[in-house]
Every structure is written in structure tokens, then in C-alpha cells.
Tab-separated table of C-alpha atoms in Angstrom:
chain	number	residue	atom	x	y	z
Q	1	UNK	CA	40.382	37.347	34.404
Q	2	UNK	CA	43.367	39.409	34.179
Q	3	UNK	CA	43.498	42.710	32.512
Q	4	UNK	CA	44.643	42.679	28.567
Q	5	UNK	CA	46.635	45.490	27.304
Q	6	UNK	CA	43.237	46.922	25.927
Q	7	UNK	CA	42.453	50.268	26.150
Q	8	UNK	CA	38.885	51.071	26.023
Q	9	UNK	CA	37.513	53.397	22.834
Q	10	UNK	CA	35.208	54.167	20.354
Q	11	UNK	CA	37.210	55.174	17.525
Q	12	UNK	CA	36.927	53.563	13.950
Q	13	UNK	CA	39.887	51.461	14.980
Q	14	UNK	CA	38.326	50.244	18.090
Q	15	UNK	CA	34.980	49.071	16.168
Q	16	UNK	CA	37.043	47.921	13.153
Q	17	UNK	CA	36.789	44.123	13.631
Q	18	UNK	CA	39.860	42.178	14.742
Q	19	UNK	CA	40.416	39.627	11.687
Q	20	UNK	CA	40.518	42.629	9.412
Q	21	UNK	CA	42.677	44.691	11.700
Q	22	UNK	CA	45.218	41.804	12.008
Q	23	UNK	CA	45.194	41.489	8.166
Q	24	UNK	CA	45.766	45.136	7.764
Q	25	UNK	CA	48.899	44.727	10.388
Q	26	UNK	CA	50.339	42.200	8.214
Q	27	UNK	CA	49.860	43.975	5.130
Q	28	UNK	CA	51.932	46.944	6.096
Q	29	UNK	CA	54.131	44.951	8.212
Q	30	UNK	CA	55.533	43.305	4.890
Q	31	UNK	CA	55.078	46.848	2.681
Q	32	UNK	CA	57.482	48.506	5.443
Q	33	UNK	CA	60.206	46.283	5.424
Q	34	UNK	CA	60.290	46.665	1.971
Q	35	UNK	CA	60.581	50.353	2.247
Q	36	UNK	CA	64.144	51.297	1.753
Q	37	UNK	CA	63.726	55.257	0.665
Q	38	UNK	CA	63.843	57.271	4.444
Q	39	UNK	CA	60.895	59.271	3.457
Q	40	UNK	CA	58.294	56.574	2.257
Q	41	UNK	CA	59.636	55.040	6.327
Q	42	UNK	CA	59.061	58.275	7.363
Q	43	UNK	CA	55.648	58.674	5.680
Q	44	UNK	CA	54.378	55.088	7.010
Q	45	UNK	CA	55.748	56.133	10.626
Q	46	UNK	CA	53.152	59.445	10.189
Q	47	UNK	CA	50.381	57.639	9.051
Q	48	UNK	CA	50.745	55.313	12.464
Q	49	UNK	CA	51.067	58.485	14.613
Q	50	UNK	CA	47.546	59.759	13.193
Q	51	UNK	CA	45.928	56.431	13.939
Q	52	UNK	CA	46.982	56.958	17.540
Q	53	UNK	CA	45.505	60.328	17.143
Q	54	UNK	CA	42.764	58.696	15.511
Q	55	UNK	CA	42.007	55.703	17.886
Q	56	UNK	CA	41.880	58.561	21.142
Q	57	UNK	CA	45.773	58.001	22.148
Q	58	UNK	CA	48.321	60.406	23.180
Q	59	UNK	CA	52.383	60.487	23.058
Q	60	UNK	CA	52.520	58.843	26.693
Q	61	UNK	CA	50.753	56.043	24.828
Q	62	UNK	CA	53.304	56.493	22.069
Q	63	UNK	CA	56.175	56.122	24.271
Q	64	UNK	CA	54.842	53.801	26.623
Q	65	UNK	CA	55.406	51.559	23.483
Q	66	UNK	CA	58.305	52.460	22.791
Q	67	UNK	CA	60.223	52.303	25.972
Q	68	UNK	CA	61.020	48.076	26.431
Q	69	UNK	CA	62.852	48.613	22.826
Q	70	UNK	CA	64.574	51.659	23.337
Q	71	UNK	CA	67.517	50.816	24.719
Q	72	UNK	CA	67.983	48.166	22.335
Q	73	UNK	CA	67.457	50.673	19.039
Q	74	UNK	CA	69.658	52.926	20.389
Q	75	UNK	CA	72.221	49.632	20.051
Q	76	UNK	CA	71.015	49.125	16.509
Q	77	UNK	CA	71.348	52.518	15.887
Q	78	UNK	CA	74.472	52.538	16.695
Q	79	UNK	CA	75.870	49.322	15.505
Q	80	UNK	CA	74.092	50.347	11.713
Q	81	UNK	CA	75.993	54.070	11.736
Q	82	UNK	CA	79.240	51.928	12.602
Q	83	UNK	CA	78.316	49.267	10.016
Q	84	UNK	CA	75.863	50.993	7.168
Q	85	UNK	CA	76.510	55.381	7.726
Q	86	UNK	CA	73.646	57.250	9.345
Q	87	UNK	CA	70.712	57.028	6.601
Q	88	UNK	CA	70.965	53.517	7.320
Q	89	UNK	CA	70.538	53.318	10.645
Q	90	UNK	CA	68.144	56.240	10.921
Q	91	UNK	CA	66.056	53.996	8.290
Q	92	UNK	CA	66.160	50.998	10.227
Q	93	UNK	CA	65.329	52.268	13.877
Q	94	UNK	CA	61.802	54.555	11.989
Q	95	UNK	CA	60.510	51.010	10.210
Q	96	UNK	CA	61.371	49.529	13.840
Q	97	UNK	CA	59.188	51.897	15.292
Q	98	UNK	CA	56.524	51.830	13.255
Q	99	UNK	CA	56.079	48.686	12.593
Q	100	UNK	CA	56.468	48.203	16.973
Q	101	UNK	CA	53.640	50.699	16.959
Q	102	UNK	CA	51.186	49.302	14.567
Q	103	UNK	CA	51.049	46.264	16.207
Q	104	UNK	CA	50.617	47.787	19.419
Q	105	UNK	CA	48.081	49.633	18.010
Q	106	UNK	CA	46.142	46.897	17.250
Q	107	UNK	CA	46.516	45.759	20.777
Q	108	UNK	CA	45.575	48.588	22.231
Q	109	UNK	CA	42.371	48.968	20.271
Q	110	UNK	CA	41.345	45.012	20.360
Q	111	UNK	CA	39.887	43.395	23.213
Q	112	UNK	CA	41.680	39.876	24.362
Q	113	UNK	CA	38.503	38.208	23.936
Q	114	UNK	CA	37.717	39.397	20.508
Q	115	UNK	CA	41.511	38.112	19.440
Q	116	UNK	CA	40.650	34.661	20.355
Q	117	UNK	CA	37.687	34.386	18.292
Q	118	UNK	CA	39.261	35.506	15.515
Q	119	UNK	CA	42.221	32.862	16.227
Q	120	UNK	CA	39.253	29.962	16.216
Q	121	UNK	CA	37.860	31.294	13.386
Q	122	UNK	CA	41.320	31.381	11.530
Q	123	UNK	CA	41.834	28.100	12.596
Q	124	UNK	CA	38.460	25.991	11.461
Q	125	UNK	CA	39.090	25.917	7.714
Q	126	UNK	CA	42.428	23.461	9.150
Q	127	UNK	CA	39.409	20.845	10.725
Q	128	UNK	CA	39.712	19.254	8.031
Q	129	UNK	CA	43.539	18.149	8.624
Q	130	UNK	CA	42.181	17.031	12.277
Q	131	UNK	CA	42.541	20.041	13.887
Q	132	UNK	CA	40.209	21.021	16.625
Q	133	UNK	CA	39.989	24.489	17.018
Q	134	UNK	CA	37.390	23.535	20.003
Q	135	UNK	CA	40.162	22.031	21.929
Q	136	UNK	CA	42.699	24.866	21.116
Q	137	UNK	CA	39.548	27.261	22.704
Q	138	UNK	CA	39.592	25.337	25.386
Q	139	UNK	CA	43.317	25.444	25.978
Q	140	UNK	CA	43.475	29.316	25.890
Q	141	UNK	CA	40.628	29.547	28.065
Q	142	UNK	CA	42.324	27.401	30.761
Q	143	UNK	CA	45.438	28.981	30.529
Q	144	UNK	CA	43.589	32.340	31.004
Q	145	UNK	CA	41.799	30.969	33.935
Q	146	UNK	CA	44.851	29.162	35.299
Q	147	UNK	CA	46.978	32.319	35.344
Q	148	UNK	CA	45.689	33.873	38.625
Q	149	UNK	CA	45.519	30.069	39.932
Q	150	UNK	CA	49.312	28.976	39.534
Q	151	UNK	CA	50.118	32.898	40.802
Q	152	UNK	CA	47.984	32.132	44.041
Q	153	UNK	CA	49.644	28.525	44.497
Q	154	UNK	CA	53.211	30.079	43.646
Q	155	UNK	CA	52.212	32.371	46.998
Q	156	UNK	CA	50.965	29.665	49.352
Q	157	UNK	CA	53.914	27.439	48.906
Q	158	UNK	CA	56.137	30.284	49.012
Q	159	UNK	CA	54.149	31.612	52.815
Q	160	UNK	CA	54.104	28.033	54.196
Q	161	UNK	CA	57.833	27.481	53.539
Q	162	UNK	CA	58.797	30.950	55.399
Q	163	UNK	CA	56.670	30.169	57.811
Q	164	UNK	CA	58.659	27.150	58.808
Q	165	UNK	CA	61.502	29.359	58.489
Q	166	UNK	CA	62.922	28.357	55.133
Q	167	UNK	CA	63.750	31.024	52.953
Q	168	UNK	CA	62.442	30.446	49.573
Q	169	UNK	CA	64.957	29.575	46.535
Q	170	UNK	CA	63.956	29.495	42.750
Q	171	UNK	CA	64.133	25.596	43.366
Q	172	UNK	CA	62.542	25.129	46.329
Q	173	UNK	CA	59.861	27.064	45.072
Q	174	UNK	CA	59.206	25.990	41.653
Q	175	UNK	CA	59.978	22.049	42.726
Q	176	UNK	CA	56.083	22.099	44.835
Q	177	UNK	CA	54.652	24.191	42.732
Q	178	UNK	CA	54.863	22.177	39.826
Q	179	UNK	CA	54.272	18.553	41.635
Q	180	UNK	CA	50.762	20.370	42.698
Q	181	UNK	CA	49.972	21.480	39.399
Q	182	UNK	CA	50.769	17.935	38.268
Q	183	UNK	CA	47.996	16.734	40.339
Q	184	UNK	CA	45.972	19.381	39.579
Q	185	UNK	CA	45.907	18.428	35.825
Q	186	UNK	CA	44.309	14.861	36.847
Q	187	UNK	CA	41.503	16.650	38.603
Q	188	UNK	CA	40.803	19.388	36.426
Q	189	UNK	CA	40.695	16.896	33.438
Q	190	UNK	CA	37.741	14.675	35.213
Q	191	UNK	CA	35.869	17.315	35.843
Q	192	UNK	CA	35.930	18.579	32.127
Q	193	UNK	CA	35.199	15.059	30.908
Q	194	UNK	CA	32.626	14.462	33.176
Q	195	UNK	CA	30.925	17.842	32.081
Q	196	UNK	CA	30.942	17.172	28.256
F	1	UNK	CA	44.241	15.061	22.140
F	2	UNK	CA	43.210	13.767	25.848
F	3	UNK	CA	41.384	16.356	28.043
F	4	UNK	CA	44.556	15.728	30.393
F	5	UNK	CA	47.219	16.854	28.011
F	6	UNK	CA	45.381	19.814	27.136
F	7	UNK	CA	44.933	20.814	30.996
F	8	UNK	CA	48.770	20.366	31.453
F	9	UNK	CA	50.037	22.198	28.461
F	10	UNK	CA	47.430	24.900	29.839
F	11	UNK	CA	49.219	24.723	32.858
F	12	UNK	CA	52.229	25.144	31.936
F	13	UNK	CA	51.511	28.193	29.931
F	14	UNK	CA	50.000	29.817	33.076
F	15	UNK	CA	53.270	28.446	34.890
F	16	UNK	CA	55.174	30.775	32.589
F	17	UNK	CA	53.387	33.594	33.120
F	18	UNK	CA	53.961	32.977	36.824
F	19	UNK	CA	57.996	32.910	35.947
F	20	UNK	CA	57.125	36.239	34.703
F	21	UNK	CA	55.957	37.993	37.481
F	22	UNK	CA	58.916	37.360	39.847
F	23	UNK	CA	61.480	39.941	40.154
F	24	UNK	CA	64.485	39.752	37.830
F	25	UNK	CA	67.349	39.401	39.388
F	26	UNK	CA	69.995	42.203	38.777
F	27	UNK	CA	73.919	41.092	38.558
F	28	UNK	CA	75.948	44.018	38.422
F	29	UNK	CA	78.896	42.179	36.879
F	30	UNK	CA	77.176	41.842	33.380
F	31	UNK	CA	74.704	44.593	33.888
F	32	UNK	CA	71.705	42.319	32.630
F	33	UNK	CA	69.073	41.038	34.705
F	34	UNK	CA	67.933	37.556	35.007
F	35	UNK	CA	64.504	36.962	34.751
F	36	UNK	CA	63.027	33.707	35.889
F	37	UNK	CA	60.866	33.321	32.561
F	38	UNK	CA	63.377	31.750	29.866
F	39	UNK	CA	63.382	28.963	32.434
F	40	UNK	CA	59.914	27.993	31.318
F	41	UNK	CA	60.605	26.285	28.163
F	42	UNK	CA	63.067	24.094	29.703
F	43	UNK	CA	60.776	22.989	32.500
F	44	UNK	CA	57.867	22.567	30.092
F	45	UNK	CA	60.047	20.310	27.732
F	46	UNK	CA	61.844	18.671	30.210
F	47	UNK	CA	58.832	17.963	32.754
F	48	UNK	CA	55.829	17.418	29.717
F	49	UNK	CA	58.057	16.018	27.055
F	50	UNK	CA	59.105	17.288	23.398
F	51	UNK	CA	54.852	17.491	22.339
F	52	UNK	CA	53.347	18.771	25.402
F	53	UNK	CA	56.060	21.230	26.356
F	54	UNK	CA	56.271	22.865	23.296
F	55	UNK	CA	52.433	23.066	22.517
F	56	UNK	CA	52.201	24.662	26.154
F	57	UNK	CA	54.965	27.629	24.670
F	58	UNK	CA	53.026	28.132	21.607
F	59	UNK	CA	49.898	28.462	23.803
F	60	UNK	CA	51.854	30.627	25.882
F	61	UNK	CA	53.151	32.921	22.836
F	62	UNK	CA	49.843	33.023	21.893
F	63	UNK	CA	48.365	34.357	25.273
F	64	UNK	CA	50.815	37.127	24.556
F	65	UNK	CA	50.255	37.545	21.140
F	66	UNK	CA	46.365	38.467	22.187
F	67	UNK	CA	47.294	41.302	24.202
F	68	UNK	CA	47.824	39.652	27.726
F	69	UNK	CA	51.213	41.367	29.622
F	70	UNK	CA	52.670	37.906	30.486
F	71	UNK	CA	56.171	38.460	29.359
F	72	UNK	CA	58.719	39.898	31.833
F	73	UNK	CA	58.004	43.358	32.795
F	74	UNK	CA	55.042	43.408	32.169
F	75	UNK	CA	55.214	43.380	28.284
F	76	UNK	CA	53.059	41.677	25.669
F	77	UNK	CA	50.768	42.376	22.578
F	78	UNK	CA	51.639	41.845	19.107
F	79	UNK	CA	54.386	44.960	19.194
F	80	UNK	CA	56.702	42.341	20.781
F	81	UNK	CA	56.453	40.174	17.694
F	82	UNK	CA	57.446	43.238	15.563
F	83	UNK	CA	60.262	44.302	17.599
F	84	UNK	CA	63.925	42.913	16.736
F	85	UNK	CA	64.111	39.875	19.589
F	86	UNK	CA	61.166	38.301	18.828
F	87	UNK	CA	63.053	35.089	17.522
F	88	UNK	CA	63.955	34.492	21.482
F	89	UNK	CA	59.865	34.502	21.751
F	90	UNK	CA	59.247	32.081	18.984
F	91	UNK	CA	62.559	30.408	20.026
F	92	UNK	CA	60.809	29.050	23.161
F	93	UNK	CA	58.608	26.910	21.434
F	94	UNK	CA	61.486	24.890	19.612
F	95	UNK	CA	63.377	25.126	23.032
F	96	UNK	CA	61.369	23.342	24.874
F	97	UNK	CA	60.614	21.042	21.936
F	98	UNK	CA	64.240	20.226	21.595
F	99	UNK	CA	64.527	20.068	25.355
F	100	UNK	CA	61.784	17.686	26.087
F	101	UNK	CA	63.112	14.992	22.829
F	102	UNK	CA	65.943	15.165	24.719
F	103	UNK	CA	64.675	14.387	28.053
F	104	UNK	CA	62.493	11.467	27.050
F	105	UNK	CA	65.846	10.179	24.990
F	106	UNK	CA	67.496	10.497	28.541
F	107	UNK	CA	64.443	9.259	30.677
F	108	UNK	CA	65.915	6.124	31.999
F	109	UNK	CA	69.005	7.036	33.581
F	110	UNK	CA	68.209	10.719	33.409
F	111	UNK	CA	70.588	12.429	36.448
F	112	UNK	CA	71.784	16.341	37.067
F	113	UNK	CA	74.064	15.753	34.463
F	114	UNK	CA	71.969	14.844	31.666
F	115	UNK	CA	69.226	16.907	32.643
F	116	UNK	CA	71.423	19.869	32.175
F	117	UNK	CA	72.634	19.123	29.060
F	118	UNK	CA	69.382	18.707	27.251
F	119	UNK	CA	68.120	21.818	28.879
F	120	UNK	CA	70.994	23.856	27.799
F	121	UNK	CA	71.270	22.133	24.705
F	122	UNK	CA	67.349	23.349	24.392
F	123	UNK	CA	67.307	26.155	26.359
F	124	UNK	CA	70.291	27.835	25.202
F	125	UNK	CA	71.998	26.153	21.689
F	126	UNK	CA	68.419	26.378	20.151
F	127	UNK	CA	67.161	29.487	21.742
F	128	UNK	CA	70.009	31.772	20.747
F	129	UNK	CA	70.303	29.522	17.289
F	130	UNK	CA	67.163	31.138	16.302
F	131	UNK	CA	67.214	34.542	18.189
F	132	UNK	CA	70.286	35.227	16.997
F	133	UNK	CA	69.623	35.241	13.120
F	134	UNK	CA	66.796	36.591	13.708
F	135	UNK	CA	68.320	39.884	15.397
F	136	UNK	CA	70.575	39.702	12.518
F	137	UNK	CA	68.269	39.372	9.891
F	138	UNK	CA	65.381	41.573	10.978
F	139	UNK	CA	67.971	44.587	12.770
F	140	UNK	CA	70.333	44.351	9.515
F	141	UNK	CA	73.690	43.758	11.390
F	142	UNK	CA	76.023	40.899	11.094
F	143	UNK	CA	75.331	37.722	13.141
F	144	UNK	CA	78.576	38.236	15.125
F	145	UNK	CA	77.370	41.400	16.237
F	146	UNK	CA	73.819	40.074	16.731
F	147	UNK	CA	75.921	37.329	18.590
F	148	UNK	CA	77.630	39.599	20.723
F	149	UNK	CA	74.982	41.519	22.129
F	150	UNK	CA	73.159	38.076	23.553
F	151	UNK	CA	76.306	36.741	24.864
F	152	UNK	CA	75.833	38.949	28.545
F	153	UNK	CA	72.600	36.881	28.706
F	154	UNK	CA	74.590	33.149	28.615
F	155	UNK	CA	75.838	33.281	32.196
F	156	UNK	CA	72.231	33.520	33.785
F	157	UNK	CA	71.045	31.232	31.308
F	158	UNK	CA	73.660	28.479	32.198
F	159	UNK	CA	72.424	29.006	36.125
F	160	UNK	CA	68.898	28.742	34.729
F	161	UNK	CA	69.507	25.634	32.822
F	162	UNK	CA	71.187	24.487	36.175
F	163	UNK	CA	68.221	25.209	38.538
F	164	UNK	CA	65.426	23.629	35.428
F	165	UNK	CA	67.941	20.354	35.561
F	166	UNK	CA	67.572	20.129	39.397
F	167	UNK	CA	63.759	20.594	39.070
F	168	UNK	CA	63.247	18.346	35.804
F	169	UNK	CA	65.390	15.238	38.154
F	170	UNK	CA	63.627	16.016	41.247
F	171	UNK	CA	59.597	16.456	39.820
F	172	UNK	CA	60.863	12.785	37.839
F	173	UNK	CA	61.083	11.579	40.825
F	174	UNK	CA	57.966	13.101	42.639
F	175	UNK	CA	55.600	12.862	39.786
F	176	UNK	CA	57.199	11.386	36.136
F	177	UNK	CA	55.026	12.549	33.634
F	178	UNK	CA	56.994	11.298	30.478
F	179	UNK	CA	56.314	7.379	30.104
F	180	UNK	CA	59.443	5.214	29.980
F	181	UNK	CA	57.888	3.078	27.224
F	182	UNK	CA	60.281	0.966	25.075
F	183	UNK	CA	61.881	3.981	23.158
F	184	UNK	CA	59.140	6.288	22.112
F	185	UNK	CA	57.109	7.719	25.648
């Protein structure tokens, strides 16, 4: 199993049960894009910095969230001063951050494992309409599984053709690796059949 | 849905978290690096077909969407679907939808040529078709600004959509998985 973004806890937030915490997520995901007055943004963005506080989480945390998006707020930034004046654009990259932070937050406090259930429980009321949330169970579960497996292939194919002294393109690579996992599927799927 | 499908769309999720984890590849001229990933949706569309391939993306965005750090980098979690390029996320799943229609369209006679198109035509038309508005609409700028920012990523996208073509033609060959039935696979 590889290792979720979850960061072990025992605040409220961690014990606070995923379906709710999702809800919550969406709830003042839509409220802050409505915001358009800077200090109601500015409020929301406080309230999320306490819940780090809250769930155990320091400002490395904080950042560490921030930092795939900064470079590309600081181009929002700029392009809403250019386009909108600077109340604008300071507006637009505090909801950005917020909102970037809330949901992180509720990664950071939910375990992978309790996200799925709450997906398959989301998902059984839509049975009815011939939807199987069984079957979409089992398809995360294989992919989780399977994630370490194609990895492991991806490395044997890519050692045996160096070690004839080939060096390894993109398409030389990808080519075997994806014939195997092709005949993989046939396997796999017998076994699962012949279990159930 | 047959145990089988369900394996390979499986599969092909974990495949894209494999794209993932290699090294982008850095091209001083444009100053943005390639990363192996936005190949997936092509390959999954073009190798399992318009169903298959897309349900593996959505599986895939999913896996993400649950916390798991499958995206380039190392990123994932739901903060990825709040941030202002998440329509190149959800984009995948019609990319390789679009893609794969395409392909099993093109299945008889399918060459380099065709392949290509229907994987940039996927890949890239559709992709930046919805990442682009999205940008736009969520970030608050005009879509030819929007526009302009994603345009340094076309280039390694076009060599992507090259390399998927070669791969799509050459697993057809090894292994077709999309059924040349009269019309409809």
C-alpha cells in the first residue's frame, strides 16, 4: 500500500468523519467564491489557518500546500493587477488559498481508506440506476494494489533492456510495459472470477 | 461490467501513476518541463477505447482525489481540485474519451498518422478546450490570457501525442484490445 497524504492526529478534525468533512469542504468552497468583500476572504482564510492550528499543523504544513501553486498565483496575481487593479487580484489569490488549503486540510486529516468508504457509500443510493458501487470498490482497490505492481514491471523491463545494452526511450519502455499489463488483465480477471 | 474491463481500467489508472513518477524532462527553450503523465489519457483512450480509457482516468482522478500523491511531483489530495488548473485534471477523463472514439473510428486502417491525430485531437484540442476556460473562469482573467499561459505546454504535448501514436499502432499490433466489429467495437 502506498502512503496517502495523511497525516496522523487526534484533533476534532481528524475524528470528524469523512462524509461530513467533505460536505463541510463543499459548503465553504461555494460560500468563498461568492465572497467578493477582501475582508470576509480574509476572514474565511483565518478561520482555515486556526483549523491547521486546530488539527496539530504548523506553517511548514501551510506552505508545503502552498508551494505547487505558487508560482502560478503569483501569474494570476499579476495578470488580475494588470487586468482588475490590486484589490482584485489580492482578492482572488486569498480565496485561492484558502479554498487550496481547506481541501488540503481535509486531506491531511482523512485517511485514504476512510475516503473510499465514504465514496461507496455516496454512491449506493445510484444502485438503483445499475450502478455497482461493489465493482467501483473493487476497481479502486486494484488500482491501489496495482500501483506498486506496474512501478516494479516499469523497472524490470527498463533493467533487462540496459542490460542488453539498449538505452531505454519513453517508447521502448512504455511499448512492453503495457503489452504485459495486457496479459496481466486476462489473468488477474480469472482469478477474481474464480474467487467469487 | 466484465471482471476483465474492470482489471484493465484498474490498470491503466496504476499505469498513470507510473507516468508520474518518471522524471520530467526539463527543455530550457520554453522553460517548462515535460512530464510523462498527460500521456496517460491518450494511451488509455487510444489502447482501451473511448469507455474503458476514460473510466480508467476517472478512477485515476479519483485515486488522487482520496489523498494518494499520484500526480507529477508528487502532488495529490483534494487541494488540487481547488486550485486554478484543475480543468487539465478533469480534462483527462474527456481526453481520453475523445481519444479512444476516435481510435476505434480509425481501428481498421489505423497508422502513425491517424493515431496521432486522434490523440492530439484528444489529448490536446479537448484537454486545453476545457483547462483553458476553466483557468479563465475560476482565476478571473480573459481566456486569451488563460490561453497564453498553456501555450509553452503545446510543444511537449505534440511530442507526447507523437510517442502515445507510436505506442497506440505498435500495442495494436502486439495485443489489439479494441474489437474491429462492424462499426461499433
Amino acid at each position: 500500500m502506498i502512503a496517502g497524504l495523511y497525516r496522523a492526529g487526534d484533533s476534532v478534525l481528524h475524528r470528524m468523519g469523512a462524509g461530513a468533512k467533505i460536505a463541510a469542504l463543499a459548503f465553504a468552497g461555494t460560500l468563498v467564491l461568492t465572497l467578493t468583500s477582501l475582508w470576509l476572504a480574509g476572514g474565511f482564510l483565518g478561520i482555515v489557518l486556526a483549523l491547521y492550528g486546530i488539527a496539530g499543523f504548523g506553517p511548514r504544513l501551510v506552505l508545503a500546500q502552498l508551494r505547487p501553486v505558487a508560482f502560478l498565483l503569483a501569474i494570476l496575481f499579476a495578470a488580475q493587477i494588470w487586468l482588475a487593479g490590486p484589490a482584485d487580484a489580492v482578492l482572488v489569490v486569498i480565496r485561492f488559498a484558502a479554498l487550496i488549503l481547506a481541501a488540503g486540510l481535509v486531506t491531511l486529516t482523512t485517511r485514504t481508506a476512510d475516503l473510499v468508504s465514504a465514496i461507496e457509500r455516496a454512491l449506493s443510493p445510484f444502485a438503483r440506476l445499475g450502478l455497482d458501487a461493489g465493482r467501483v470498490s473493487l476497481a479502486i482497490s486494484l488500482a491501489i494494489r496495482f500501483i506498486p505492481a506496474v512501478g516494479q514491471i516499469t523497472a524490470e523491463v527498463r533493467e533487462a533492456q540496459s542490460a542488453r545494452g539498449r538505452r531505454p526511450s519513453p517508447l521502448t519502455l512504455v511499448v512492453p510495459v503495457i503489452v504485459r499489463l495486457l496479459k496481466m488483465a486476462d489473468e488477474i480477471a480469472e482469478a477474481i472470477d474464480a474467487r467469487s | 461490467m466484465p471482471t476483465r474491463d474492470i482489471v484493465l481500467i484498474a490498470l491503466f489508472a496504476a499505469l498513470m501513476a507510473a507516468l508520474g513518477a518518471f522524471p520530467p524532462l526539463m527543455i530550457p527553450a520554453i522553460a517548462v518541463p515535460i512530464t510523462a503523465q498527460s500521456m496517460g489519457p491518450m494511451l488509455a483512450g487510444g489502447i482501451l477505447g473511448a469507455k474503458r480509457g476514460a473510466l480508467a482516468m476517472l478512477l485515476f482522478v479519483l485515486l488522487v482525489a482520496v489523498g494518494l500523491p499520484l500526480l507529477s511531483g508528487g502532488r495529490g489530495g483534494l487541494g488540487i481540485f481547488a486550485g486554478p488548473t484543475a480543468g487539465f485534471i478533469f480534462g483527462w477523463i474527456a481526453a481520453a474519451a475523445v481519444t479512444g472514439f476516435l481510435v476505434e473510428r480509425l481501428w481498421k486502417g489505423l497508422n502513425f498518422v491517424t493515431a496521432f491525430l486522434a490523440a492530439s485531437l484528444g489529448g490536446i484540442v479537448i484537454l486545453y478546450g476545457i483547462g483553458i476556460p476553466w483557468i479563465s473562469l475560476v482565476g478571473g482573467v480573459p481566456l486569451e490570457t488563460a490561453a497564453a499561459g498553456s501555450a509553452a505546454f503545446i510543444p511537449g504535448d505534440l511530442i507526447k501525442a507523437g510517442l502515445a501514436a507510436a505506442a497506440i499502432v505498435m500495442v495494436k499490433r502486439a495485443y489489439p484490445m479494441i474489437r474491429p466489429a462492424h462499426g461499433r467495437p
